[in-house]
PDB file of C-alpha atoms and ligand atoms in Angstrom:
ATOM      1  CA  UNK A   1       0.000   0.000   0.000  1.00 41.00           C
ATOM      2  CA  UNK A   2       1.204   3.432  -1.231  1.00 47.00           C
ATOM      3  CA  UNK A   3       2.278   5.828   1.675  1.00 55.00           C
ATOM      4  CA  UNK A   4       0.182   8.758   2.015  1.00 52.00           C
ATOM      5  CA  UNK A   5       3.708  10.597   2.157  1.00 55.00           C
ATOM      6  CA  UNK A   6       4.409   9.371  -0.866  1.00 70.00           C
ATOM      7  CA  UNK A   7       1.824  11.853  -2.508  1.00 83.00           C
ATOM      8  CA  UNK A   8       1.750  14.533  -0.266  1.00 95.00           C
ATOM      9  CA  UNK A   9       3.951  17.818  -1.766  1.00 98.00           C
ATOM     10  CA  UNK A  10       7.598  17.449  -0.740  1.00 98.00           C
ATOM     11  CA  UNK A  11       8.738  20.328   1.925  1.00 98.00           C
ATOM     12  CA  UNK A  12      11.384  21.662   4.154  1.00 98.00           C
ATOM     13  CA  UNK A  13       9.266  20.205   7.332  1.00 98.00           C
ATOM     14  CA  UNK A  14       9.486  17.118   5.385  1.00 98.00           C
ATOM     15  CA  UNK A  15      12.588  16.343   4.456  1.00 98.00           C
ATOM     16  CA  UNK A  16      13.274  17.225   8.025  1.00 98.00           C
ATOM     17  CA  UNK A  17      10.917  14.777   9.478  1.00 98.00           C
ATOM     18  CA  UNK A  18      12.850  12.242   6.928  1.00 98.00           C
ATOM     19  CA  UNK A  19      16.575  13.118   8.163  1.00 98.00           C
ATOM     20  CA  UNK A  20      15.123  12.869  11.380  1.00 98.00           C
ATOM     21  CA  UNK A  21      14.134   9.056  10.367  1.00 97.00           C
ATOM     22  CA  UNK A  22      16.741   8.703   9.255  1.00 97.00           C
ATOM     23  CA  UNK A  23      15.838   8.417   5.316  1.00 98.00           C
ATOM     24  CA  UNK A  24      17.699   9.698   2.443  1.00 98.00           C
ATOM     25  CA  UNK A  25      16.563  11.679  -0.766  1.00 98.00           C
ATOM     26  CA  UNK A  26      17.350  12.481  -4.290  1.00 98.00           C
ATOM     27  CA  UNK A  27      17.555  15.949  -6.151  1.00 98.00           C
ATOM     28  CA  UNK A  28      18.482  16.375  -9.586  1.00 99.00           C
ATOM     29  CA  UNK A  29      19.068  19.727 -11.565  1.00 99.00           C
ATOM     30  CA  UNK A  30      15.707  20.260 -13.949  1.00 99.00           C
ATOM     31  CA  UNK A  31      15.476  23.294 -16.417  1.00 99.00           C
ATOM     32  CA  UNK A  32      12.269  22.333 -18.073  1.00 98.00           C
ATOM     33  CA  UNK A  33       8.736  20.932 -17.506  1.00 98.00           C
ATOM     34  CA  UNK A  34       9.377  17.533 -19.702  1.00 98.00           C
ATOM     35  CA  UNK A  35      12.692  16.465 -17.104  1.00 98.00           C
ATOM     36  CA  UNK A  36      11.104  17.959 -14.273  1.00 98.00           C
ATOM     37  CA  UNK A  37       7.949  15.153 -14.758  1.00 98.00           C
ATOM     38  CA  UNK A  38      10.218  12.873 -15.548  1.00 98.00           C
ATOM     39  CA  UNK A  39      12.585  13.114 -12.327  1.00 98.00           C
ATOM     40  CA  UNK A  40       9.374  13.255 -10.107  1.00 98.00           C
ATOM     41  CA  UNK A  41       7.579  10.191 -11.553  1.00 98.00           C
ATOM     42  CA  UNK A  42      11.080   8.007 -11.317  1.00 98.00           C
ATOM     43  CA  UNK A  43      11.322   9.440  -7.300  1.00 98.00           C
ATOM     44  CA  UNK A  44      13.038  12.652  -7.501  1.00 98.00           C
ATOM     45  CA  UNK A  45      12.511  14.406  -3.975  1.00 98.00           C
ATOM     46  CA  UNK A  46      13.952  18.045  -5.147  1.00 98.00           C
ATOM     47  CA  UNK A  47      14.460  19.442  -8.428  1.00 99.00           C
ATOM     48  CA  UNK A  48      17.191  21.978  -8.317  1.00 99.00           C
ATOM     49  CA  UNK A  49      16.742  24.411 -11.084  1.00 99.00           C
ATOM     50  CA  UNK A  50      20.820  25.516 -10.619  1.00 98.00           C
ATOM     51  CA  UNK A  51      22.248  28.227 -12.499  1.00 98.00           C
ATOM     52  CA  UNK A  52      24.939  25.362 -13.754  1.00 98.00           C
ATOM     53  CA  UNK A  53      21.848  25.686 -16.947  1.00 98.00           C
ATOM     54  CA  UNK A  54      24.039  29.056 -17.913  1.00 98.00           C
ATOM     55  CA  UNK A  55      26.560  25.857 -19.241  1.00 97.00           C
ATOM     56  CA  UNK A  56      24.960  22.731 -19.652  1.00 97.00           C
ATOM     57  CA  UNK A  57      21.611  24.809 -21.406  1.00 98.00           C
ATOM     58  CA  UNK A  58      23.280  28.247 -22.904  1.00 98.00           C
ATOM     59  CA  UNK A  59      26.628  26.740 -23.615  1.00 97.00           C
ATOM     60  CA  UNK A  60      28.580  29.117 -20.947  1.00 97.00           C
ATOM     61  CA  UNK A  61      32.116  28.352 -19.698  1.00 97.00           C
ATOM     62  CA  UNK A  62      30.917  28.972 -16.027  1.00 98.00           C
ATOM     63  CA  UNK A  63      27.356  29.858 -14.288  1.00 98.00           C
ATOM     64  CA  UNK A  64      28.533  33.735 -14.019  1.00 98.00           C
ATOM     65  CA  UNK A  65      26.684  35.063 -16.833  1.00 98.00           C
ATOM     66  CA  UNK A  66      23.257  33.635 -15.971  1.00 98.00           C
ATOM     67  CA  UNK A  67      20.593  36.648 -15.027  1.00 98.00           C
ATOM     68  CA  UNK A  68      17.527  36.507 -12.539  1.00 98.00           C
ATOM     69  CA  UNK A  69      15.774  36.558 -16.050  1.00 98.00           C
ATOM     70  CA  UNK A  70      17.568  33.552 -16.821  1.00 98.00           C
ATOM     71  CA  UNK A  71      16.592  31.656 -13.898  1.00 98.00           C
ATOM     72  CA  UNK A  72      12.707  32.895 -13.697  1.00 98.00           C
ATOM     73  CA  UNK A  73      12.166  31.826 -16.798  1.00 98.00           C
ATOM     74  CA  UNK A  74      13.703  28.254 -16.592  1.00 99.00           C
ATOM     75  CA  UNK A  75      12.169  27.659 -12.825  1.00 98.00           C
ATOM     76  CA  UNK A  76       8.673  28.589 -14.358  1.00 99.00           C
ATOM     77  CA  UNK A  77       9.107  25.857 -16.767  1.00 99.00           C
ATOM     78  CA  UNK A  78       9.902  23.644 -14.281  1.00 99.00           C
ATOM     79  CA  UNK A  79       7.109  24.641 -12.378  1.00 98.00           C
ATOM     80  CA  UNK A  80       4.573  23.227 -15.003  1.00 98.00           C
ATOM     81  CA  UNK A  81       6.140  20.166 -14.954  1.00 98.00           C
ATOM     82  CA  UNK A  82       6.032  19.451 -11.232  1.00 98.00           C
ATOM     83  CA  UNK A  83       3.692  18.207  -9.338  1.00 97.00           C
ATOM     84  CA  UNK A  84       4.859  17.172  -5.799  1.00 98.00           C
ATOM     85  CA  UNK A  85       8.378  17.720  -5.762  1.00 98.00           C
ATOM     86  CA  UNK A  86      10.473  20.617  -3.750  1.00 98.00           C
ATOM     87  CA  UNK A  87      11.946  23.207  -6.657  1.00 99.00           C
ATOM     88  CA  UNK A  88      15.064  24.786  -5.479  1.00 99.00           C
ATOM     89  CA  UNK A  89      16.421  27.810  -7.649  1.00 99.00           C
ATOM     90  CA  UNK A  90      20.114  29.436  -7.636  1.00 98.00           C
ATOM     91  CA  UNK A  91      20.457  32.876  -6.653  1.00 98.00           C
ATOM     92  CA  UNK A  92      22.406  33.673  -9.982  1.00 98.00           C
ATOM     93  CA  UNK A  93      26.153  35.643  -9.363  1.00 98.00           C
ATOM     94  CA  UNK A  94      25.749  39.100  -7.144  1.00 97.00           C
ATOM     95  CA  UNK A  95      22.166  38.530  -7.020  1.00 97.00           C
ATOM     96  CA  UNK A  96      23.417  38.741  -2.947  1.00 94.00           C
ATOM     97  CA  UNK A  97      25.225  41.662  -3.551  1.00 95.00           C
ATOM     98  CA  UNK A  98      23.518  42.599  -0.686  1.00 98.00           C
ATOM     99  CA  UNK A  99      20.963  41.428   1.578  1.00 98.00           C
ATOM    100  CA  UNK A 100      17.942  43.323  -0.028  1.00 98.00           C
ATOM    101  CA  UNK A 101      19.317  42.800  -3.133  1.00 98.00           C
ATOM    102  CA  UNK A 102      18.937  38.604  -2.703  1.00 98.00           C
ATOM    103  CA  UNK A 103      15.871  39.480  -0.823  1.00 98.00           C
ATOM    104  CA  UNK A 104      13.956  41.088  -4.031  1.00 98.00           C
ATOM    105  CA  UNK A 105      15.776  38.658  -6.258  1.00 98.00           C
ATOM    106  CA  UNK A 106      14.810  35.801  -4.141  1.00 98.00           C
ATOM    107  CA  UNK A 107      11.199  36.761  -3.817  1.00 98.00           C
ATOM    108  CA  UNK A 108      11.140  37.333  -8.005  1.00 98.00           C
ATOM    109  CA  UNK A 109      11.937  33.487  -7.904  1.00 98.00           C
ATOM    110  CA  UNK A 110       9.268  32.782  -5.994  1.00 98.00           C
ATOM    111  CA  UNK A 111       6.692  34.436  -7.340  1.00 98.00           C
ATOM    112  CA  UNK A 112       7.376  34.860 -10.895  1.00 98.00           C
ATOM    113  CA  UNK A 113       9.041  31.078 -11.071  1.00 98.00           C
ATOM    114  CA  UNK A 114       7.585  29.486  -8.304  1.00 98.00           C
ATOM    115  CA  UNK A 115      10.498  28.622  -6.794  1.00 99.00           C
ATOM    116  CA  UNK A 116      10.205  27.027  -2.839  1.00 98.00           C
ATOM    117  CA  UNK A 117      13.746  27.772  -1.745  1.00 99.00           C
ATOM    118  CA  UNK A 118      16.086  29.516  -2.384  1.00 98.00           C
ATOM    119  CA  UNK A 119      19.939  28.366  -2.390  1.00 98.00           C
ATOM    120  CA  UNK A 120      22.677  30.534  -2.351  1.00 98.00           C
ATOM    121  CA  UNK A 121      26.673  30.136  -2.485  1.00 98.00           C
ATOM    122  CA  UNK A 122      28.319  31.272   0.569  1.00 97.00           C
ATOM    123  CA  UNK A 123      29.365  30.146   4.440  1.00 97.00           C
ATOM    124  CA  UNK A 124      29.041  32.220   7.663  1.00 97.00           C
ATOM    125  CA  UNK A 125      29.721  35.517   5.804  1.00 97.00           C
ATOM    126  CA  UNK A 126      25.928  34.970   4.119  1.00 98.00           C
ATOM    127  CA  UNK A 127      24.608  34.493   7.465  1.00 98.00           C
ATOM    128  CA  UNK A 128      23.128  37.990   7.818  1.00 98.00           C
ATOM    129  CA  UNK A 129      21.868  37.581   4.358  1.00 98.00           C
ATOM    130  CA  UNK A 130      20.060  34.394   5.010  1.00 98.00           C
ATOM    131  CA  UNK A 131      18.529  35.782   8.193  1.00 98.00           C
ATOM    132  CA  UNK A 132      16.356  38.572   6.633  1.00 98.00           C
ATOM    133  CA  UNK A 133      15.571  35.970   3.760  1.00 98.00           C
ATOM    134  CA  UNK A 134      14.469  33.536   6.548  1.00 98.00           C
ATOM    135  CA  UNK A 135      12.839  36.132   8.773  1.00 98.00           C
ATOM    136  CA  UNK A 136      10.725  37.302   5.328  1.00 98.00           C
ATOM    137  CA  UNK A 137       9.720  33.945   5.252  1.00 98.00           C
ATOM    138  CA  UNK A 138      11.917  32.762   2.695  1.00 98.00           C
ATOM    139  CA  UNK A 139      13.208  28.887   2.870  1.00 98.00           C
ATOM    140  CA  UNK A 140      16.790  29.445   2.274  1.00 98.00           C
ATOM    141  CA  UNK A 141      19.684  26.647   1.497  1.00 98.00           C
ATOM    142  CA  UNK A 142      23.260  27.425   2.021  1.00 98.00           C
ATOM    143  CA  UNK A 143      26.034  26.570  -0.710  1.00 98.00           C
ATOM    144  CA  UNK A 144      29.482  25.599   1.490  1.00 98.00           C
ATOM    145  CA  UNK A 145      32.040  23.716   0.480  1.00 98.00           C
ATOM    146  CA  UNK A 146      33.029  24.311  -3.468  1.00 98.00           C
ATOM    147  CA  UNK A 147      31.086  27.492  -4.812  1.00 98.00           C
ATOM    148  CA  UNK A 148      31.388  27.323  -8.592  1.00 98.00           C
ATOM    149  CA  UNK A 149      30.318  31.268  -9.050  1.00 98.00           C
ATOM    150  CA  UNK A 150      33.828  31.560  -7.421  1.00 98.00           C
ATOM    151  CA  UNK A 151      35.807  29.711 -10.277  1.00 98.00           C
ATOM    152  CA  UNK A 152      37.562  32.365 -10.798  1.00 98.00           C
ATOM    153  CA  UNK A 153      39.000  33.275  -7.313  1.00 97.00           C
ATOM    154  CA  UNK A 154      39.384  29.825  -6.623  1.00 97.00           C
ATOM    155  CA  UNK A 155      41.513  28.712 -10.396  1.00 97.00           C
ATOM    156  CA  UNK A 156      39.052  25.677 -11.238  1.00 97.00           C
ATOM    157  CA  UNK A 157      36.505  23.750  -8.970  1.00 97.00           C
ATOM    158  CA  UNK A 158      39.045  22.117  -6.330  1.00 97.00           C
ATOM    159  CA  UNK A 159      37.716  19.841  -3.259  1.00 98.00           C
ATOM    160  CA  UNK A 160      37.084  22.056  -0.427  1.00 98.00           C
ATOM    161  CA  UNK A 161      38.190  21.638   2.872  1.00 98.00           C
ATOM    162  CA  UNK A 162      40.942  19.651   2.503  1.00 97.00           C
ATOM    163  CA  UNK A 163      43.017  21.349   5.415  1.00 97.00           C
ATOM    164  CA  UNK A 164      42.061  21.345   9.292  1.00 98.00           C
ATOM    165  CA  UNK A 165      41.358  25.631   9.018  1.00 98.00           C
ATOM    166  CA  UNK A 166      39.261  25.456   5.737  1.00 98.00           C
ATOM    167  CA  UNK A 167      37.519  22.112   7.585  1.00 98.00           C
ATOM    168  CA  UNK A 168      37.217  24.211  10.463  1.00 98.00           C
ATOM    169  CA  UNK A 169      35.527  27.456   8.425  1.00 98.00           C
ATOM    170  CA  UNK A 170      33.135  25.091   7.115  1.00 98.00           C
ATOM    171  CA  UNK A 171      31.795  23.385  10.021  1.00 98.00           C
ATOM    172  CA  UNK A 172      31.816  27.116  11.605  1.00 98.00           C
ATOM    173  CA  UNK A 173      30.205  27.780   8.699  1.00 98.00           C
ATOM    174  CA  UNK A 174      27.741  25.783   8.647  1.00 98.00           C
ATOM    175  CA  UNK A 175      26.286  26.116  12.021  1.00 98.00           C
ATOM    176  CA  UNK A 176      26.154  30.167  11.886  1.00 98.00           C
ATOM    177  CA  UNK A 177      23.888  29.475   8.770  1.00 98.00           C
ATOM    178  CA  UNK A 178      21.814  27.230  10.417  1.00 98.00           C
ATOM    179  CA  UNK A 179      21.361  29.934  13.227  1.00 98.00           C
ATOM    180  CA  UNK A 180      20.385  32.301  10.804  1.00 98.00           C
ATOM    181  CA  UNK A 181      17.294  30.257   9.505  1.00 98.00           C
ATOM    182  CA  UNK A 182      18.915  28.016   6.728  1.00 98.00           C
ATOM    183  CA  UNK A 183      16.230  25.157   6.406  1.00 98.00           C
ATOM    184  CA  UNK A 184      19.003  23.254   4.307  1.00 98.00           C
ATOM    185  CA  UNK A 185      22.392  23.203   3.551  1.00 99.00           C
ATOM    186  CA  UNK A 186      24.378  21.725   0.260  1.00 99.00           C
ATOM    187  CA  UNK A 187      28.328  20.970   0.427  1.00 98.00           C
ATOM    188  CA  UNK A 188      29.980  20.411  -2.454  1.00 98.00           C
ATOM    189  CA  UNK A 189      33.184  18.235  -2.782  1.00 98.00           C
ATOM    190  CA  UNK A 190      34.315  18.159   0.399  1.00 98.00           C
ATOM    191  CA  UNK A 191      36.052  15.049   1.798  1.00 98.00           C
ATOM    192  CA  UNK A 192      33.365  13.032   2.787  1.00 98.00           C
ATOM    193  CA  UNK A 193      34.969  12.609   6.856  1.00 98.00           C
ATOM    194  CA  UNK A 194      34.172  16.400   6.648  1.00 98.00           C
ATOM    195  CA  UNK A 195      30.616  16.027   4.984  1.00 98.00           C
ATOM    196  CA  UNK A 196      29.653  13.495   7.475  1.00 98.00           C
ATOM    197  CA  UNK A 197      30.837  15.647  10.315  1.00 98.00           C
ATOM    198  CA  UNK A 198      28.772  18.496   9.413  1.00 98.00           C
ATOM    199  CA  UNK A 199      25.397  16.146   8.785  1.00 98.00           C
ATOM    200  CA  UNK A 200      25.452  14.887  11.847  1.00 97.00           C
ATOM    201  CA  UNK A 201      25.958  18.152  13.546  1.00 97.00           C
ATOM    202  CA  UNK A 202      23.458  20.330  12.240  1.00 98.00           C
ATOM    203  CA  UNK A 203      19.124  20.042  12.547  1.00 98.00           C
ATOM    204  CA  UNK A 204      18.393  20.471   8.913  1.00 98.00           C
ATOM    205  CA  UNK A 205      19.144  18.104   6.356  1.00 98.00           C
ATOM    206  CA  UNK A 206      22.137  18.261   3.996  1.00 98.00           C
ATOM    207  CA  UNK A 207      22.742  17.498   0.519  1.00 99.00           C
ATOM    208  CA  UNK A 208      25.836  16.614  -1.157  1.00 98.00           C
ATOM    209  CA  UNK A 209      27.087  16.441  -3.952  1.00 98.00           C
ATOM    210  CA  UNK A 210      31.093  14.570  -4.304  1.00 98.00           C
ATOM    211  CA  UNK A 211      30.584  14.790  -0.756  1.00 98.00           C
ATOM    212  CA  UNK A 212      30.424  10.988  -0.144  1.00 98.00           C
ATOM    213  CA  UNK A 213      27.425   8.941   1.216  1.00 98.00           C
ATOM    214  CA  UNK A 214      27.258  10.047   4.682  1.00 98.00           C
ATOM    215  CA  UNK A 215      24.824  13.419   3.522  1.00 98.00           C
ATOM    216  CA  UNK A 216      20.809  12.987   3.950  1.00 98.00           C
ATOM    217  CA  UNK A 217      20.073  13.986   0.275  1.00 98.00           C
ATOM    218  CA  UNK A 218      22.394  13.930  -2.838  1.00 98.00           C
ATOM    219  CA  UNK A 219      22.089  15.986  -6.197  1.00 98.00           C
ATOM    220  CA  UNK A 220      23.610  15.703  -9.510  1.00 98.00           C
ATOM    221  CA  UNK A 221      23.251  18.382 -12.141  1.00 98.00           C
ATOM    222  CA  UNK A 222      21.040  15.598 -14.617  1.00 98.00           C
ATOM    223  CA  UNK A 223      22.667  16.050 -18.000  1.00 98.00           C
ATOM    224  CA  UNK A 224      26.127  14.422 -16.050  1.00 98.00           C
ATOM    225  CA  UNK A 225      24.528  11.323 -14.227  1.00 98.00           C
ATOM    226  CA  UNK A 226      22.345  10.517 -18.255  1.00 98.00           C
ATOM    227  CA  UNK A 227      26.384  10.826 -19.005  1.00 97.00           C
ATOM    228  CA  UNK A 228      25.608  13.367 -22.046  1.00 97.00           C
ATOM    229  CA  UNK A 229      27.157  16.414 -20.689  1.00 95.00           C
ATOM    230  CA  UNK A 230      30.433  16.914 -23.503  1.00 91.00           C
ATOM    231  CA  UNK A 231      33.648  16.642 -21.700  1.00 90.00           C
ATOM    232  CA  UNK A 232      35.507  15.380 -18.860  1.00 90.00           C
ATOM    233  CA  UNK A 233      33.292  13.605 -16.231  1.00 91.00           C
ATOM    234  CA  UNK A 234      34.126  15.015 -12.788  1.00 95.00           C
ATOM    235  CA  UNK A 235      34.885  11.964 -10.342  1.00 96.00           C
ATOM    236  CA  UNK A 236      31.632  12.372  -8.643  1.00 98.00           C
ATOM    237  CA  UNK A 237      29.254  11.537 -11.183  1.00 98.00           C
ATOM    238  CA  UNK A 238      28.211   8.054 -12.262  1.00 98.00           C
ATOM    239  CA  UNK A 239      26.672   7.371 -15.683  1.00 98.00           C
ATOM    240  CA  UNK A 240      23.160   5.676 -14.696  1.00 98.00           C
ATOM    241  CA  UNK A 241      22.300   5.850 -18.630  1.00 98.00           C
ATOM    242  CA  UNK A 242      25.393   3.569 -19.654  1.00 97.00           C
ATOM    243  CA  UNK A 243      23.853   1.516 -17.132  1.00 96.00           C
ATOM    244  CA  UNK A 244      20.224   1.525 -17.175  1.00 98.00           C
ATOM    245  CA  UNK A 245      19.756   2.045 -21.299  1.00 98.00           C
ATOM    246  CA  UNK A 246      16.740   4.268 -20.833  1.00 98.00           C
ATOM    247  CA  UNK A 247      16.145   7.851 -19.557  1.00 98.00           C
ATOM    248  CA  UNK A 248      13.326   6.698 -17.320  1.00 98.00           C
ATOM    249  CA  UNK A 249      14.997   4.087 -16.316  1.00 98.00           C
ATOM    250  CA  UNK A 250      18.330   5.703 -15.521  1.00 98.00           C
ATOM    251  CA  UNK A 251      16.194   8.365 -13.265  1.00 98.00           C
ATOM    252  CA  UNK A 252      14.972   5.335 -11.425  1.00 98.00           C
ATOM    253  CA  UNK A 253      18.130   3.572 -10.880  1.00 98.00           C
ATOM    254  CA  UNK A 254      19.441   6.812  -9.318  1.00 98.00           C
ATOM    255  CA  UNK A 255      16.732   7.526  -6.624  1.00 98.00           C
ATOM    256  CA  UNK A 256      17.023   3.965  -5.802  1.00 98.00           C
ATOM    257  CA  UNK A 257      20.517   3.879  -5.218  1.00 98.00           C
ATOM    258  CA  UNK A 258      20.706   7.233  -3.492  1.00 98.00           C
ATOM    259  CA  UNK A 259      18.135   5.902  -0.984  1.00 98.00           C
ATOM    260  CA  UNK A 260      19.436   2.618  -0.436  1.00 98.00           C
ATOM    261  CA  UNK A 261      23.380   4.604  -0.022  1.00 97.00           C
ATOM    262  CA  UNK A 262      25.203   2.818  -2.392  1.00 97.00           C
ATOM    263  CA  UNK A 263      25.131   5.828  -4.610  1.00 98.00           C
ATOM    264  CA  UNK A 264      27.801   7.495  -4.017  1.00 98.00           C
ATOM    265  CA  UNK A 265      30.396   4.891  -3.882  1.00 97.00           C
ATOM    266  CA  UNK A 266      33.915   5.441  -2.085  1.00 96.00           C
ATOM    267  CA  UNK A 267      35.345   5.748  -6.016  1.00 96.00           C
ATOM    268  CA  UNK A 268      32.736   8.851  -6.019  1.00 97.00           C
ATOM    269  CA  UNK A 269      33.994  10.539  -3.017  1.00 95.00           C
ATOM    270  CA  UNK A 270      37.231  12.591  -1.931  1.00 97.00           C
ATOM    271  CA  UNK A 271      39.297  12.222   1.326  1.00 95.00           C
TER     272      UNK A 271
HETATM  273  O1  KIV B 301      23.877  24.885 -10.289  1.00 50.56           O
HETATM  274  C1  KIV B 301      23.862  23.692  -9.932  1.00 50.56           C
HETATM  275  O2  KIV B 301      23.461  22.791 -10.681  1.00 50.56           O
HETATM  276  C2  KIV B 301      24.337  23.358  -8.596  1.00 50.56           C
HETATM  277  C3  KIV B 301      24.656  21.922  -8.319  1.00 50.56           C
HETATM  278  C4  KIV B 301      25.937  21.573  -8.971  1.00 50.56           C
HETATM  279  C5  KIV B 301      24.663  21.628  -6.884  1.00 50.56           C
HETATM  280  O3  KIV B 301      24.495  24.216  -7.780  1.00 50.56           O
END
């Protein structure tokens, strides 16, 4: 017999109530209504509408270029294809200039893309940012760990948190934006000692992405784990369409995996 929680629409309180049970759950990046039915029929939890679209969709080297515009107009299309799921959207590059600034940006998301959270790249130093979100009743998640609209400070997308201080700034990190009202956070490739550290140490659930199996959710952007996305394959990402042979199917295998945690594997994760 079908749960009634397996109908009901997916929410921060939710996912919540699942890390608190001790369940895991899968997100995938969606730009458009056709993936975004897809992913929620095969299981998909969250759909992430992530400003990695300004490359995978609009051919960009990195996500810098991609607009509010941008992002409206692909959440909205998402939107119409969703029907239970939780739809995350990127706050695009300086859209948190300042706090008002991701405030108005973050409420255009909502209500012109129907966004239900908002995630932004950033530790503690977003904290005051993420409180007047969270205080306007906005359901924030914070980006630690690898921030890819810093590719150009950082030279490239290296792990993160690879040394005990920059371990240290993110688990400091980390709780300061949970004080501020983060409902969830994401950490991206981070040793997974480091990811599992933090998930176990903070209330809201955490998803990771080459951040090993230890998080309570776990996202891929979806073009990488069909295996279709031109270039080199970061270590992270498996190729569930190699091994499944369909889309649907593929989608499946994924979910399935991520809640059972054998996705990711060790040879997906850093130490
Ligand atoms: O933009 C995006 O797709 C993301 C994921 C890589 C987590 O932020």
């Amino acid at each position: 017999m079908s749960d009634e929680r397996d109908s009901a629409p997916v929410t921060v309180a939710s996912l919540r109530e699942l890390k608190a049970r001790g369940g895991r759950f899968a997100c995938l990046t969606a730009y458009d209504a056709t993936f975004a039915a897809l992913e929620e029929q095969a299981g998909v939890e969250v759909l992430l509408v992530g400003d990695s679209l300004g490359m995978v969709i609009q051919g960009r080297e990195t996500t810098l270029p991609v607009t509010v515009e941008d992002m409206i107009y692909h959440c909205a299309c998402v939107a119409r294809g969703r029907r239970r799921a939780l739809i995350m959207a990127d706050l695009p590059f300086m859209s948190d200039l300042t706090p008002q600034r991701a405030l108005e940006d973050g409420a255009r998301l909502m209500k012109e893309g129907g966004a239900h959270v908002i995630k932004i790249e950033g530790g503690g130093e977003m904290a005051e940012t993420v409180s007047l979100l969270s205080r306007r009743g906005i359901p924030v998640c914070a980006h630690l760990g690898l921030q890819p609209q810093s590719v150009h400070k950082l030279g490239g997308y290296p792990v993160q948190g690879r040394d005990p201080e920059a371990a240290r700034r993110i688990v400091e990190g980390a709780r300061r934006l949970c004080e501020a009202g983060a409902d969830l956070l994401l950490l991206e490739c981070v040793p997974a000692a480091l990811a599992r550290e933090v998930s176990t140490n903070v209330p809201v659930p955490v998803i990771g992405i080459g951040a090993g199996p230890d998080c309570d959710g776990q996202v891929l952007v979806v073009y990488d784990m069909l295996g279709i996305t031109p270039g080199r394959r970061p270590r992270f990402v498996k190729d569930f369409l190699a091994q499944e042979g369909s889309i649907p199917a593929a989608l499946s295998a994924y979910v399935r995996e991520v809640k059972a945690g054998s996705f990711p594997g060790p040879e997906h994760g850093f130490r």
